[in-house]
Coordinates of C-alpha atoms in Angstrom, one line a residue:
X1 CA 0.0 0.0 0.0
X2 CA 2.9 2.4 -0.6
X3 CA 0.7 4.3 -3.0
X4 CA -1.8 5.1 -0.2
X5 CA -1.0 8.5 1.1
X6 CA -2.0 9.5 4.6
X7 CA -1.8 13.1 5.9
X8 CA -1.5 13.5 9.6
X9 CA -2.6 16.9 10.8
X10 CA -0.7 17.8 13.9
X11 CA 2.7 16.6 15.1
X12 CA 1.8 16.0 18.7
X13 CA 2.4 12.6 20.4
X14 CA -0.8 11.1 19.0
X15 CA 0.0 12.2 15.4
X16 CA 3.6 11.0 15.6
X17 CA 2.5 7.6 17.0
X18 CA 0.0 7.1 14.2
X19 CA 2.4 8.2 11.6
X20 CA 5.1 5.8 12.8
X21 CA 2.6 2.9 12.8
X22 CA 1.5 3.7 9.3
X23 CA 5.0 4.3 7.9
X24 CA 6.1 1.0 9.4
X25 CA 3.3 -0.7 7.5
X26 CA 4.6 0.7 4.3
X27 CA 2.1 3.6 3.8
X28 CA 3.2 7.0 2.4
X29 CA 2.9 9.5 5.3
X30 CA 3.1 13.3 5.6
X31 CA 2.9 15.0 9.0
X32 CA 1.8 18.6 8.9
X33 CA 2.6 20.7 12.1
X34 CA 1.7 24.4 12.4
X35 CA 4.4 25.1 15.0
X36 CA 8.2 25.3 14.4
X37 CA 8.8 21.9 15.9
X38 CA 6.8 18.6 16.5
X39 CA 5.7 17.6 19.9
X40 CA 2.5 19.5 20.5
X41 CA 2.0 19.8 24.3
X42 CA 5.5 18.3 24.7
X43 CA 7.2 21.6 24.6
X44 CA 10.0 23.6 26.2
X45 CA 10.4 27.3 27.1
X46 CA 13.8 28.8 27.0
X47 CA 14.8 30.9 30.1
X48 CA 18.3 32.3 30.4
X49 CA 19.4 30.0 27.6
X50 CA 18.1 26.9 29.4
X51 CA 15.5 24.6 27.9
X52 CA 12.7 23.9 30.5
X53 CA 10.0 21.3 30.0
X54 CA 6.9 23.3 30.2
X55 CA 4.2 20.7 29.4
X56 CA 4.3 17.0 30.4
X57 CA 7.4 16.2 32.4
X58 CA 7.4 12.4 32.6
X59 CA 5.8 9.4 30.9
X60 CA 4.0 6.3 32.2
X61 CA 2.4 3.2 30.7
X62 CA 5.7 2.3 29.1
X63 CA 4.2 -0.6 27.3
X64 CA 2.5 1.8 24.9
X65 CA 5.9 3.0 23.6
X66 CA 7.6 -0.4 23.9
X67 CA 5.0 -1.7 21.5
X68 CA 5.2 1.3 19.2
X69 CA 9.0 1.1 18.8
X70 CA 8.9 -2.6 18.4
X71 CA 6.9 -2.1 15.2
X72 CA 10.0 -0.4 13.7
X73 CA 12.5 -2.8 15.2
X74 CA 14.0 -0.7 18.0
X75 CA 13.7 -0.1 21.7
X76 CA 13.3 2.9 24.0
X77 CA 16.8 2.3 25.3
X78 CA 18.2 2.4 21.8
X79 CA 16.7 5.8 21.1
X80 CA 16.5 7.6 24.5
X81 CA 18.2 7.7 27.9
X82 CA 15.3 7.0 30.4
X83 CA 15.3 6.8 34.2
X84 CA 12.6 5.4 36.5
X85 CA 11.6 7.6 39.4
X86 CA 11.8 6.0 42.9
X87 CA 10.1 8.9 44.6
X88 CA 7.0 9.6 42.6
X89 CA 6.3 12.9 44.3
X90 CA 6.9 14.8 47.5
X91 CA 3.8 16.4 49.1
X92 CA 3.6 19.2 51.6
X93 CA 0.9 20.9 53.6
X94 CA 3.3 22.8 55.9
X95 CA 6.9 22.8 56.9
X96 CA 6.3 20.0 59.3
X97 CA 3.8 18.0 57.1
X98 CA 5.6 16.3 54.2
X99 CA 4.9 12.9 52.7
X100 CA 6.8 11.0 49.9
X101 CA 5.0 8.6 47.6
X102 CA 7.2 5.9 46.2
X103 CA 7.1 3.6 43.2
X104 CA 7.5 0.7 45.8
X105 CA 4.2 -0.1 47.5
X106 CA 5.7 -1.3 50.7
X107 CA 8.0 1.7 51.1
X108 CA 5.0 4.0 50.5
X109 CA 3.0 2.0 53.1
X110 CA 5.8 2.6 55.6
X111 CA 5.6 6.3 54.8
X112 CA 1.8 6.4 55.3
X113 CA 2.4 4.7 58.7
X114 CA 4.9 7.3 59.7
X115 CA 2.7 10.1 58.4
X116 CA -0.8 9.0 59.4
X117 CA -0.6 5.8 61.5
X118 CA -0.8 2.1 61.1
X119 CA -4.6 1.9 60.4
X120 CA -4.2 4.4 57.6
X121 CA -1.3 2.4 56.1
X122 CA -3.6 -0.7 56.1
X123 CA -6.3 1.3 54.3
X124 CA -3.6 2.5 51.8
X125 CA -2.7 -1.0 50.9
X126 CA -6.3 -1.9 50.4
X127 CA -6.8 1.1 48.2
X128 CA -3.7 0.2 46.1
X129 CA -5.2 -3.4 45.6
X130 CA -8.5 -2.0 44.5
X131 CA -6.7 0.4 42.1
X132 CA -4.7 -2.6 40.7
X133 CA -7.9 -4.6 40.2
X134 CA -9.6 -1.6 38.5
X135 CA -6.7 -1.2 36.1
X136 CA -6.5 -4.9 35.3
X137 CA -10.3 -4.9 34.7
X138 CA -10.3 -1.9 32.4
X139 CA -7.0 -2.2 30.5
X140 CA -8.2 -4.4 27.7
X141 CA -11.9 -3.6 27.8
X142 CA -11.4 0.2 27.7
X143 CA -7.9 1.6 27.6
X144 CA -6.5 -0.5 24.8
X145 CA -9.7 -0.9 22.7
X146 CA -11.4 1.4 20.2
X147 CA -13.9 3.5 22.0
X148 CA -16.3 1.2 23.8
X149 CA -20.0 1.6 24.2
X150 CA -22.0 1.0 27.3
X151 CA -23.2 -2.3 25.7
X152 CA -19.7 -3.4 24.6
X153 CA -18.3 -2.7 28.1
X154 CA -21.0 -4.9 29.7
X155 CA -20.2 -7.7 27.3
X156 CA -16.4 -7.4 27.6
X157 CA -16.3 -7.0 31.4
X158 CA -18.8 -9.8 32.2
X159 CA -20.4 -10.1 35.6
X160 CA -17.0 -10.3 37.4
X161 CA -15.8 -7.0 35.8
X162 CA -19.0 -5.2 36.5
X163 CA -18.8 -6.3 40.1
X164 CA -15.3 -4.7 40.3
X165 CA -16.7 -1.4 39.0
X166 CA -19.6 -1.6 41.4
X167 CA -17.3 -2.2 44.3
X168 CA -15.2 0.8 43.3
X169 CA -18.3 3.0 43.2
X170 CA -19.3 3.2 39.6
X171 CA -21.8 6.0 40.0
X172 CA -19.7 7.9 42.6
X173 CA -17.2 10.7 42.2
X174 CA -13.5 10.0 42.9
X175 CA -13.8 12.4 45.8
X176 CA -16.6 10.6 47.5
X177 CA -15.2 7.1 46.7
X178 CA -11.9 7.9 48.3
X179 CA -13.6 8.9 51.6
X180 CA -14.1 5.3 52.4
X181 CA -10.4 4.6 51.8
X182 CA -8.7 7.4 53.8
X183 CA -9.6 8.9 57.1
X184 CA -6.7 11.4 57.0
X185 CA -8.0 14.3 54.9
X186 CA -4.5 15.0 53.6
X187 CA -4.3 11.6 52.0
X188 CA -7.8 11.8 50.7
X189 CA -6.8 15.1 49.1
X190 CA -3.5 13.7 47.7
X191 CA -5.1 10.7 45.9
X192 CA -8.0 12.8 44.7
X193 CA -5.5 14.8 42.6
X194 CA -5.5 12.0 40.0
X195 CA -8.6 13.6 38.5
X196 CA -6.5 16.5 37.5
X197 CA -4.3 14.2 35.4
X198 CA -7.4 14.2 33.1
X199 CA -8.0 17.9 33.5
X200 CA -11.0 17.3 35.8
X201 CA -12.4 18.1 39.2
X202 CA -12.2 15.2 41.8
X203 CA -15.6 16.4 42.9
X204 CA -17.1 15.3 39.6
X205 CA -14.7 12.8 38.1
X206 CA -15.6 9.1 38.2
X207 CA -14.2 6.8 40.9
X208 CA -12.6 4.6 38.2
X209 CA -9.8 7.2 37.9
X210 CA -8.3 5.7 41.0
X211 CA -6.6 3.3 38.6
X212 CA -4.1 6.0 37.9
X213 CA -2.5 5.1 41.2
X214 CA -1.7 1.7 39.8
X215 CA -0.4 3.2 36.6
X216 CA 2.1 5.2 38.6
X217 CA 3.1 2.1 40.6
X218 CA 3.9 0.4 37.3
X219 CA 6.6 3.0 36.7
X220 CA 7.2 6.7 36.0
X221 CA 10.1 7.6 33.7
X222 CA 12.1 10.7 33.1
X223 CA 14.0 11.3 29.8
X224 CA 17.4 12.9 29.5
X225 CA 16.9 16.1 27.5
X226 CA 13.2 16.4 28.6
X227 CA 10.0 15.0 27.1
X228 CA 10.6 16.8 23.8
X229 CA 13.4 14.2 23.3
X230 CA 10.6 11.7 22.8
X231 CA 9.0 13.7 20.1
X232 CA 12.4 14.2 18.4
X233 CA 13.1 10.5 18.6
X234 CA 9.8 9.6 16.9
X235 CA 10.5 12.2 14.3
X236 CA 13.9 10.7 13.5
X237 CA 12.3 7.2 13.2
X238 CA 9.7 8.6 10.8
X239 CA 12.2 10.3 8.6
X240 CA 14.3 7.1 8.5
X241 CA 11.2 5.4 7.0
X242 CA 10.8 8.1 4.3
X243 CA 7.9 9.8 6.0
X244 CA 7.7 13.6 5.4
X245 CA 7.5 16.0 8.4
X246 CA 6.6 19.6 7.6
X247 CA 6.6 22.2 10.3
X248 CA 5.1 25.7 10.0
X249 CA 2.4 24.0 7.9
X250 CA -0.9 25.4 9.2
X251 CA -3.9 23.4 8.0
X252 CA -7.0 25.6 7.2
X253 CA -9.4 23.0 6.0
X254 CA -9.8 19.3 5.2
X255 CA -10.7 18.6 1.6
X256 CA -13.7 16.4 0.9
X257 CA -15.1 14.8 -2.3
X258 CA -18.3 12.9 -2.4
X259 CA -18.5 12.9 1.4
X260 CA -15.0 11.5 1.9
X261 CA -11.8 13.2 3.2
X262 CA -9.2 13.5 0.4
X263 CA -6.6 16.0 1.5
X264 CA -6.0 19.4 3.1
X265 CA -5.6 23.1 2.3
X266 CA -3.0 25.1 4.1
X267 CA -3.6 28.7 5.2
X268 CA -1.2 29.9 2.6
X269 CA -3.4 28.3 -0.1
X270 CA -1.4 25.2 -0.8
X271 CA -3.5 22.1 -1.6
X272 CA -2.2 18.7 -0.6
X273 CA -4.1 15.6 -1.8
X274 CA -4.3 12.3 0.1
X275 CA -6.2 9.1 0.3
X276 CA -6.8 9.4 4.1
X277 CA -6.4 12.1 6.8
X278 CA -5.7 11.6 10.5
X279 CA -6.7 14.7 12.5
X280 CA -4.5 14.9 15.6
X281 CA -6.0 18.0 17.1
X282 CA -8.8 18.9 19.5
X283 CA -12.1 17.8 18.0
X284 CA -13.4 21.2 19.1
X285 CA -11.4 22.7 16.2
X286 CA -13.5 20.8 13.8
X287 CA -16.7 21.4 15.6
X288 CA -16.0 25.2 15.9
X289 CA -14.7 25.6 12.4
X290 CA -11.2 26.6 13.2
X291 CA -10.2 23.7 10.9
X292 CA -13.0 23.6 8.3
X293 CA -14.4 20.8 6.2
X294 CA -14.8 21.7 2.6
X295 CA -18.3 20.3 2.1
X296 CA -20.9 22.6 3.6
X297 CA -22.7 21.2 6.7
X298 CA -20.3 18.2 7.0
X299 CA -18.8 19.4 10.3
X300 CA -22.2 19.9 12.1
X301 CA -23.4 16.5 10.8
X302 CA -20.3 14.7 11.9
X303 CA -19.3 16.5 15.1
X304 CA -22.4 18.5 16.2
X305 CA -23.1 22.1 16.5
X306 CA -20.5 24.5 17.9
X307 CA -20.5 24.5 21.7
X308 CA -20.1 27.4 24.1
X309 CA -20.3 25.3 27.3
X310 CA -17.4 26.2 29.6
X311 CA -18.5 23.4 31.9
X312 CA -17.4 20.7 29.4
X313 CA -13.9 22.0 29.1
X314 CA -11.1 20.4 31.0
X315 CA -8.5 22.3 33.1
X316 CA -6.1 24.9 31.7
X317 CA -3.1 26.1 33.6
X318 CA -1.1 29.0 34.7
X319 CA 2.6 28.0 34.4
X320 CA 5.9 29.6 35.3
X321 CA 9.1 28.3 33.6
X322 CA 11.9 29.5 35.9
X323 CA 15.7 29.3 36.0
X324 CA 16.7 30.3 39.5
X325 CA 18.0 29.1 42.9
X326 CA 15.8 27.8 45.7
X327 CA 16.2 27.4 49.4
X328 CA 14.5 26.0 52.5
X329 CA 12.7 22.9 51.1
X330 CA 14.3 19.6 49.9
X331 CA 12.8 19.4 46.4
X332 CA 12.7 16.2 44.5
X333 CA 11.7 15.9 40.8
X334 CA 7.9 16.1 41.5
X335 CA 6.6 18.2 44.3
X336 CA 3.0 19.2 45.3
X337 CA 2.1 21.9 47.8
X338 CA -1.5 21.7 49.1
X339 CA -3.8 24.1 50.8
X340 CA -6.2 22.7 53.4
X341 CA -9.4 23.4 51.5
X342 CA -8.9 21.4 48.3
X343 CA -12.5 21.5 47.1
X344 CA -12.5 25.3 47.0
X345 CA -9.9 25.2 44.2
X346 CA -12.3 23.4 41.9
X347 CA -15.3 25.4 42.9
X348 CA -13.4 28.5 41.8
X349 CA -12.2 26.9 38.5
X350 CA -15.3 25.0 37.4
X351 CA -17.9 27.1 39.3
X352 CA -16.8 30.7 39.0
X353 CA -14.4 30.1 36.0
X354 CA -11.8 32.1 38.0
X355 CA -8.2 31.5 39.0
X356 CA -8.2 29.7 42.4
X357 CA -7.8 31.7 45.5
X358 CA -6.3 28.7 47.3
X359 CA -4.3 26.9 44.6
X360 CA -2.4 23.7 44.7
X361 CA 1.1 24.3 43.3
X362 CA 3.0 21.7 41.4
X363 CA 6.7 22.2 41.1
X364 CA 8.8 20.1 38.7
X365 CA 12.5 20.5 39.7
X366 CA 14.1 19.2 36.5
X367 CA 17.7 19.0 37.8
X368 CA 16.8 16.8 40.7
X369 CA 16.5 13.1 40.4
X370 CA 16.9 10.0 42.5
X371 CA 20.0 8.9 40.7
X372 CA 22.2 11.9 41.1
X373 CA 22.4 14.6 43.8
X374 CA 21.7 18.3 43.1
X375 CA 24.8 20.4 43.6
X376 CA 23.2 23.7 44.1
X377 CA 23.0 27.0 42.1
X378 CA 20.3 27.9 39.6
X379 CA 17.9 25.1 38.6
X380 CA 15.2 24.5 36.0
X381 CA 11.7 24.7 37.5
X382 CA 8.2 24.4 36.1
X383 CA 5.5 25.7 38.4
X384 CA 1.9 24.8 37.5
X385 CA -1.4 26.1 39.0
X386 CA -4.7 24.7 37.7
X387 CA -6.8 27.3 35.9
X388 CA -10.1 27.6 34.0
X389 CA -10.1 27.2 30.2
X390 CA -11.4 30.7 29.5
X391 CA -8.5 31.8 27.2
X392 CA -10.8 32.5 24.3
X393 CA -13.0 34.9 26.2
X394 CA -11.1 36.3 29.1
X395 CA -7.5 37.4 29.3
X396 CA -6.7 37.5 33.0
X397 CA -5.7 40.9 34.2
X398 CA -2.1 41.2 35.6
X399 CA -3.7 41.8 39.0
X400 CA -5.7 38.6 38.8
X401 CA -2.6 36.6 37.8
X402 CA -0.5 38.2 40.5
X403 CA -3.1 37.5 43.2
X404 CA -3.1 33.8 42.3
X405 CA 0.7 33.7 42.2
X406 CA 0.9 35.5 45.5
X407 CA -1.4 32.8 47.1
X408 CA 0.8 30.1 45.6
X409 CA 4.0 31.7 46.7
X410 CA 2.6 32.1 50.2
X411 CA 1.7 28.4 50.3
X412 CA 5.2 27.3 49.2
X413 CA 6.8 29.6 51.8
X414 CA 4.6 28.2 54.6
X415 CA 6.0 24.8 53.5
X416 CA 9.5 26.1 53.7
X417 CA 10.2 26.7 49.9
X418 CA 11.6 30.0 48.6
X419 CA 12.2 30.5 44.9
X420 CA 14.6 33.4 44.2
X421 CA 13.2 34.3 40.8
X422 CA 12.8 37.6 39.1
X423 CA 10.8 38.6 36.0
X424 CA 14.1 38.3 33.9
X425 CA 14.4 34.6 34.7
X426 CA 10.7 33.7 34.6
X427 CA 8.3 33.0 31.6
X428 CA 4.6 32.9 32.4
X429 CA 2.1 31.1 30.3
X430 CA -1.7 31.7 30.7
X431 CA -4.9 30.0 29.5
X432 CA -5.0 32.6 26.7
X433 CA -1.5 31.6 25.6
X434 CA -2.5 28.0 25.5
X435 CA -5.6 28.9 23.5
X436 CA -3.4 30.5 20.9
X437 CA -1.3 27.4 20.6
X438 CA -4.3 25.0 20.6
X439 CA -7.2 26.8 18.7
X440 CA -10.8 26.3 19.7
X441 CA -9.9 25.0 23.2
X442 CA -10.0 28.1 25.3
X443 CA -6.7 26.8 26.7
X444 CA -8.1 23.4 27.8
X445 CA -5.2 21.0 27.9
X446 CA -7.1 17.7 28.1
X447 CA -10.0 17.9 25.7
X448 CA -13.3 17.7 27.5
X449 CA -13.5 17.2 31.3
X450 CA -14.0 13.7 32.5
X451 CA -17.1 14.4 34.7
X452 CA -19.7 11.8 35.5
X453 CA -19.5 8.1 34.9
X454 CA -21.0 8.4 31.4
X455 CA -18.1 10.7 30.3
X456 CA -16.1 7.6 29.6
X457 CA -18.4 7.0 26.6
X458 CA -18.7 10.5 25.2
X459 CA -15.3 11.0 23.6
X460 CA -15.1 10.4 19.8
X461 CA -13.6 7.2 18.5
X462 CA -10.6 7.0 16.2
X463 CA -13.0 6.3 13.2
X464 CA -14.9 9.5 12.6
X465 CA -18.3 9.7 10.9
X466 CA -16.6 11.0 7.7
X467 CA -15.1 8.2 5.6
X468 CA -11.3 8.7 5.2
X469 CA -11.0 11.0 8.3
X470 CA -9.6 9.5 11.5
X471 CA -9.1 11.1 14.9
X472 CA -6.3 11.1 17.3
X473 CA -5.1 13.1 20.3
X474 CA -6.1 13.7 23.9
X475 CA -9.6 14.9 23.0
X476 CA -10.6 11.5 21.7
X477 CA -10.7 8.0 23.2
X478 CA -8.9 6.8 25.4
X479 CA -8.2 10.3 26.7
X480 CA -5.5 12.8 27.6
X481 CA -2.0 12.4 28.8
X482 CA 1.2 11.3 26.9
X483 CA 0.6 7.5 26.9
X484 CA -3.2 7.8 26.3
X485 CA -2.7 10.3 23.4
X486 CA 0.0 7.9 21.9
X487 CA -2.5 5.1 22.3
X488 CA -5.1 7.2 20.4
X489 CA -2.7 7.6 17.6
X490 CA -2.0 3.9 17.5
X491 CA -5.7 3.1 17.5
X492 CA -6.3 5.6 14.6
X493 CA -3.6 3.9 12.6
X494 CA -4.9 0.4 13.4
X495 CA -8.4 1.4 12.5
X496 CA -7.3 2.9 9.2
X497 CA -5.3 -0.2 8.3
X498 CA -8.2 -2.4 9.2
X499 CA -10.4 -0.4 6.8
X500 CA -7.7 -0.9 4.1
X501 CA -7.6 -4.6 4.7
X502 CA -4.0 -4.6 5.9
X503 CA -5.0 -6.2 9.2
X504 CA -7.4 -9.1 9.8
X505 CA -10.8 -7.8 11.0
X506 CA -11.6 -9.0 14.5
X507 CA -14.3 -6.8 15.8
X508 CA -13.3 -3.7 17.6
X509 CA -9.6 -2.7 17.3
X510 CA -7.6 -3.5 20.3
X511 CA -3.9 -2.5 20.7
X512 CA -1.8 -5.4 21.9
X513 CA 0.5 -5.2 24.9
X514 CA 0.0 -4.2 28.5
X515 CA 1.7 -4.7 31.8
X516 CA 1.7 -8.1 33.4
X517 CA -0.4 -7.7 36.5
X518 CA 1.0 -10.8 38.3

């Protein structure tokens, strides 16, 4: 099928994964990326000549990438220098209240015992077991398969799987479900944060997201050179297989003929014909018309009417990329600083659509790792505060931003951390900035919010309603995050190849692989 030409719109991780799968199968592939480099949300900001990861900072679910690279006859270790984290994160509520979560279950349990007592440590072990069972139950039926329906999930899970979901609290929020696992409100707060990994509020996200705890226990990896090194490696592998990557190629519309996608038109007027198109962007861009479909009415018919509902958008962020020295708190790679009233943060963001008055502050100290000591001096830091995705309608005033930052700085100082930064060594990114980079999103970084148990079935599948047009990225199934977006790309490629008859039809597409749960 070397004569079948596929255009991949968007060089984020989902687009790169789909392009690599297709080029490995012998298809002609062209990746079109509007930015100067591929990577999408995997990006760096330069501060004082230093490159600072300012999007995702680690990867999990390594099997997704092991399987992808195996398709082209290589391994992660042959392409990248990766290191597993032993300390998953350091958490603080005050200078005398710190808690480390480890990749090792028993070490974490000992830390819970020190922090909250023996009874809470026992409840933590029970929680981890339920998270493990939840992951094992949903991995094949949901995570690795083409978007399931409620009926297909019932069939795939069977009575045993449905009982697992019922025991978790299928119709409960993550926030409520975790109340039965943790009596210490700090640990309840800590594990509720997993909802934010999907850009959602723990008050509304489904209890099944507790499985993220097991995903982290399977392993969290850091890459030398930052997460953009992953995108660069995939780009090198693509070019070695004669795929074409074009940057600064901004797609204005998707060509259609007789109801089928057949190419694209760039904003400079260039027309590029193709046999199939994979759209690796937020589906909102198609729905809102930021990327048009050339046949009138096709977008509304396929993706619905344009939406104006802020409530459906996932979290955006207020980030600071900093190169400065710190003092007073023993930073590790991942650090979280919590206020006492966690719920108010999400009431501000999703209720008032405002910057939180009591923010949680995430700090990624990128020069600190388990495998080598930090020697002092200036270091590369990413600070992230959750924010509402209102970047298309409200550009926060400097006073609003400063008020939120002051609250975050005060929290870190109460926990003992001082960052000695100045405007000259700090780059701030707002929801409006993210909206400019990712059109039609308002700055939402995770597609739609995962709120309510039915949200699992509301994302688009890799096969769109338009023949020849496939979907990938964090706004489609199986969801946001680096490994999930890569999986979406692999699913899009597998679905396309199934339609071409290059793979044997076997019902819904399921990506092989997965962690052994023994």
